[in-house]
Amino acid sequence: MKIGIYPGSFDPITRGHLDIIVRASGLVDKLIIGVLQNSAKKPLFTAEERVELIERVVKENTNLTSVQVIAFEGLLIEFARQQQASIIVRGLRAITDFEYELQIAQMNHKLDSKVDTVFFTTSVEYSYLSSSAVKEIASYGGDISQFVPDCLIKSVYDKYNSIRSV
Ligand code: PNS
């Protein structure tokens, strides 16, 4: 069974991420979405919330039956080993992504040569899209409906409202 891991912060998951998930899930028997739980970073959503948001999106897409969502801490390559994954999936939007991703992919391959990184070029309509931009727009009350899956738009605005009311 070929197992792939699509790792990321997913803070929050965007339509660009979903596009990669749909395409990558056709490449492997099981795709694990690995949600990075990094105590050094200060994400908008906790790892548990990000997992729940992604699970909601996966459930809505009835063709994504072999997709699982798991939070992880520490090295990605260790997580890949634990999950018996042989493929790491990453999306590339631009040449700037490539420079960073190439280095990480080579480093991960050096750490475990049985695990290969496979890159998906982002669909053109999502090439500009990032979770950071979504957060910035939402924080000013802008319209994020074209950027994140419908089922989590409200959760993003609610999160900013809850932060403001503290
Ligand atoms: O969505 P992101 O923030 O671009 O995802 C980055 C991610 C999670 C893939 C990367 O930070 C990662 O793999 N972190 C785990 C620690 C690790 O293994 N680092 C690479 C060692 S060279």
Short mmCIF file of C-alpha atoms and ligand atoms in Angstrom, two decimals:
data_model
loop_
_atom_site.label_atom_id
_atom_site.label_comp_id
_atom_site.label_asym_id
_atom_site.label_seq_id
_atom_site.Cartn_x
_atom_site.Cartn_y
_atom_site.Cartn_z
CA MET A 1 0.00 0.00 0.00
CA LYS A 2 1.46 3.35 -1.06
CA ILE A 3 1.06 5.94 1.68
CA GLY A 4 1.67 9.66 1.13
CA ILE A 5 1.90 12.53 3.58
CA TYR A 6 0.85 16.04 2.72
CA PRO A 7 2.36 18.11 5.55
CA GLY A 8 1.75 21.74 6.36
CA SER A 9 0.59 24.32 8.84
CA PHE A 10 -2.86 24.64 7.21
CA ASP A 11 -3.65 27.74 9.30
CA PRO A 12 -6.25 27.63 7.80
CA ILE A 13 -6.60 25.16 4.91
CA THR A 14 -7.24 27.01 1.62
CA ARG A 15 -8.81 26.09 -1.70
CA GLY A 16 -5.24 25.76 -3.01
CA HIS A 17 -4.46 23.11 -0.38
CA LEU A 18 -7.70 21.30 -1.21
CA ASP A 19 -6.77 21.24 -4.89
CA ILE A 20 -3.46 19.53 -4.00
CA ILE A 21 -5.23 17.07 -1.66
CA VAL A 22 -7.67 16.03 -4.40
CA ARG A 23 -4.91 15.57 -6.98
CA ALA A 24 -2.44 13.86 -4.62
CA SER A 25 -5.03 11.44 -3.25
CA GLY A 26 -5.24 9.94 -6.74
CA LEU A 27 -1.53 9.15 -6.62
CA VAL A 28 -1.45 7.06 -3.42
CA ASP A 29 -3.60 4.45 -1.70
CA LYS A 30 -3.79 6.55 1.45
CA LEU A 31 -3.05 10.25 1.88
CA ILE A 32 -2.33 11.51 5.38
CA ILE A 33 -2.65 15.24 5.88
CA GLY A 34 -0.01 16.03 8.51
CA VAL A 35 -0.85 19.14 10.50
CA LEU A 36 2.25 20.68 12.07
CA GLN A 37 1.93 21.35 15.77
CA ASN A 38 4.80 23.73 16.38
CA SER A 39 5.05 25.19 19.87
CA ALA A 40 7.48 27.87 18.58
CA LYS A 41 4.89 29.25 16.13
CA LYS A 42 1.77 31.12 17.15
CA PRO A 43 -0.93 29.90 14.76
CA LEU A 44 -4.41 31.42 14.51
CA PHE A 45 -6.02 28.01 15.02
CA THR A 46 -4.74 25.36 17.43
CA ALA A 47 -3.57 22.08 15.89
CA GLU A 48 -6.80 20.42 17.10
CA GLU A 49 -8.90 23.13 15.45
CA ARG A 50 -6.94 22.88 12.19
CA VAL A 51 -7.41 19.10 12.17
CA GLU A 52 -11.16 19.57 12.75
CA LEU A 53 -11.43 22.17 9.95
CA ILE A 54 -9.60 19.90 7.49
CA GLU A 55 -11.71 16.89 8.51
CA ARG A 56 -14.80 18.97 7.80
CA VAL A 57 -13.49 19.80 4.31
CA VAL A 58 -12.49 16.17 3.63
CA LYS A 59 -15.93 14.92 4.74
CA GLU A 60 -17.65 17.36 2.36
CA ASN A 61 -15.65 15.95 -0.56
CA THR A 62 -17.14 12.49 -0.77
CA ASN A 63 -14.45 11.28 -3.20
CA LEU A 64 -11.75 11.75 -0.55
CA THR A 65 -12.35 8.41 1.18
CA SER A 66 -8.69 7.47 1.62
CA VAL A 67 -7.64 10.70 3.29
CA GLN A 68 -6.79 10.91 6.99
CA VAL A 69 -5.88 13.99 9.05
CA ILE A 70 -3.29 13.72 11.83
CA ALA A 71 -1.43 16.38 13.85
CA PHE A 72 2.31 15.89 14.29
CA GLU A 73 5.17 17.45 16.21
CA GLY A 74 8.89 17.29 15.51
CA LEU A 75 10.58 16.10 12.36
CA LEU A 76 8.46 15.40 9.31
CA ILE A 77 10.66 12.49 8.31
CA GLU A 78 10.03 10.80 11.68
CA PHE A 79 6.31 11.27 11.21
CA ALA A 80 6.59 9.79 7.71
CA ARG A 81 8.42 6.76 9.14
CA GLN A 82 5.82 6.30 11.90
CA GLN A 83 3.05 6.36 9.32
CA GLN A 84 4.98 4.09 6.92
CA ALA A 85 4.72 6.72 4.23
CA SER A 86 7.06 6.62 1.24
CA ILE A 87 5.94 9.89 -0.35
CA ILE A 88 5.84 13.46 0.93
CA VAL A 89 3.60 15.74 -1.11
CA ARG A 90 4.19 19.47 -1.40
CA GLY A 91 2.69 22.16 -3.60
CA LEU A 92 4.77 24.66 -5.57
CA ARG A 93 3.32 28.06 -6.39
CA ALA A 94 6.37 29.91 -7.64
CA ILE A 95 10.12 29.74 -8.03
CA THR A 96 10.51 31.23 -4.55
CA ASP A 97 8.70 28.18 -3.12
CA PHE A 98 10.99 25.91 -5.12
CA GLU A 99 14.22 27.25 -3.63
CA TYR A 100 13.03 26.52 -0.08
CA GLU A 101 11.25 23.27 -0.91
CA LEU A 102 14.19 21.81 -2.84
CA GLN A 103 16.46 22.23 0.16
CA ILE A 104 13.95 20.65 2.56
CA ALA A 105 13.22 17.78 0.16
CA GLN A 106 16.92 17.04 -0.27
CA MET A 107 17.47 17.22 3.48
CA ASN A 108 14.57 14.85 4.12
CA HIS A 109 15.86 12.45 1.46
CA LYS A 110 19.28 12.50 3.12
CA LEU A 111 17.63 11.66 6.45
CA ASP A 112 15.69 8.77 4.89
CA SER A 113 16.35 7.74 1.30
CA LYS A 114 13.21 5.55 1.28
CA VAL A 115 11.04 8.67 1.39
CA ASP A 116 10.71 10.82 -1.72
CA THR A 117 9.14 14.25 -2.05
CA VAL A 118 6.71 14.72 -4.92
CA PHE A 119 5.83 18.26 -5.99
CA PHE A 120 2.52 19.34 -7.43
CA THR A 121 2.50 22.61 -9.28
CA THR A 122 -0.38 24.64 -7.90
CA SER A 123 -3.30 25.13 -10.26
CA VAL A 124 -2.99 28.55 -11.89
CA GLU A 125 -6.12 29.91 -10.22
CA TYR A 126 -4.52 29.34 -6.79
CA SER A 127 -0.94 30.37 -7.55
CA TYR A 128 -1.27 33.62 -5.57
CA LEU A 129 -3.06 32.04 -2.61
CA SER A 130 -1.63 31.59 0.89
CA SER A 131 -3.02 31.03 4.38
CA SER A 132 -1.23 34.20 5.51
CA ALA A 133 -3.04 36.31 2.89
CA VAL A 134 -6.37 34.72 3.87
CA LYS A 135 -5.72 35.63 7.52
CA GLU A 136 -4.76 39.19 6.68
CA ILE A 137 -7.91 39.71 4.59
CA ALA A 138 -10.15 38.08 7.23
CA SER A 139 -8.58 40.10 10.03
CA TYR A 140 -9.81 43.28 8.28
CA GLY A 141 -13.23 41.75 7.63
CA GLY A 142 -12.55 41.30 3.89
CA ASP A 143 -14.19 38.67 1.70
CA ILE A 144 -12.35 35.32 1.86
CA SER A 145 -15.07 33.24 0.18
CA GLN A 146 -13.04 32.59 -3.00
CA PHE A 147 -10.02 31.50 -1.03
CA VAL A 148 -11.18 28.97 1.57
CA PRO A 149 -13.67 26.10 1.30
CA ASP A 150 -17.24 27.28 2.00
CA CYS A 151 -17.67 25.12 5.10
CA LEU A 152 -15.02 26.98 7.06
CA ILE A 153 -15.50 30.63 6.05
CA LYS A 154 -17.60 31.33 9.15
CA SER A 155 -15.06 29.65 11.45
CA VAL A 156 -12.33 32.01 10.25
CA TYR A 157 -14.42 35.15 10.88
CA ASP A 158 -15.63 33.71 14.22
CA LYS A 159 -12.03 33.18 15.29
CA TYR A 160 -11.15 36.83 14.63
CA ASN A 161 -14.32 37.96 16.40
CA SER A 162 -13.45 35.85 19.43
CA ILE A 163 -9.92 37.30 19.52
CA ARG A 164 -11.30 40.86 19.29
CA SER A 165 -13.77 40.28 22.13
CA VAL A 166 -11.05 39.12 24.60
O1 PNS B 1 2.57 24.89 5.45
P1 PNS B 1 4.02 25.10 5.76
O2 PNS B 1 4.17 25.95 6.99
O3 PNS B 1 4.78 25.64 4.58
O4 PNS B 1 4.62 23.64 6.09
C1 PNS B 1 5.97 23.50 6.46
C2 PNS B 1 6.27 22.08 6.95
C3 PNS B 1 5.29 21.63 8.02
C4 PNS B 1 6.20 21.10 5.81
C5 PNS B 1 7.71 22.10 7.50
O5 PNS B 1 7.87 23.17 8.39
C6 PNS B 1 8.10 20.82 8.26
O6 PNS B 1 8.26 19.78 7.67
N1 PNS B 1 8.23 20.94 9.60
C7 PNS B 1 8.59 19.83 10.46
C8 PNS B 1 10.05 19.91 10.93
C9 PNS B 1 10.95 19.38 9.86
O7 PNS B 1 10.94 18.20 9.58
N2 PNS B 1 11.72 20.29 9.22
C10 PNS B 1 12.54 19.98 8.07
C11 PNS B 1 13.92 19.53 8.46
S1 PNS B 1 15.04 19.93 7.22
#
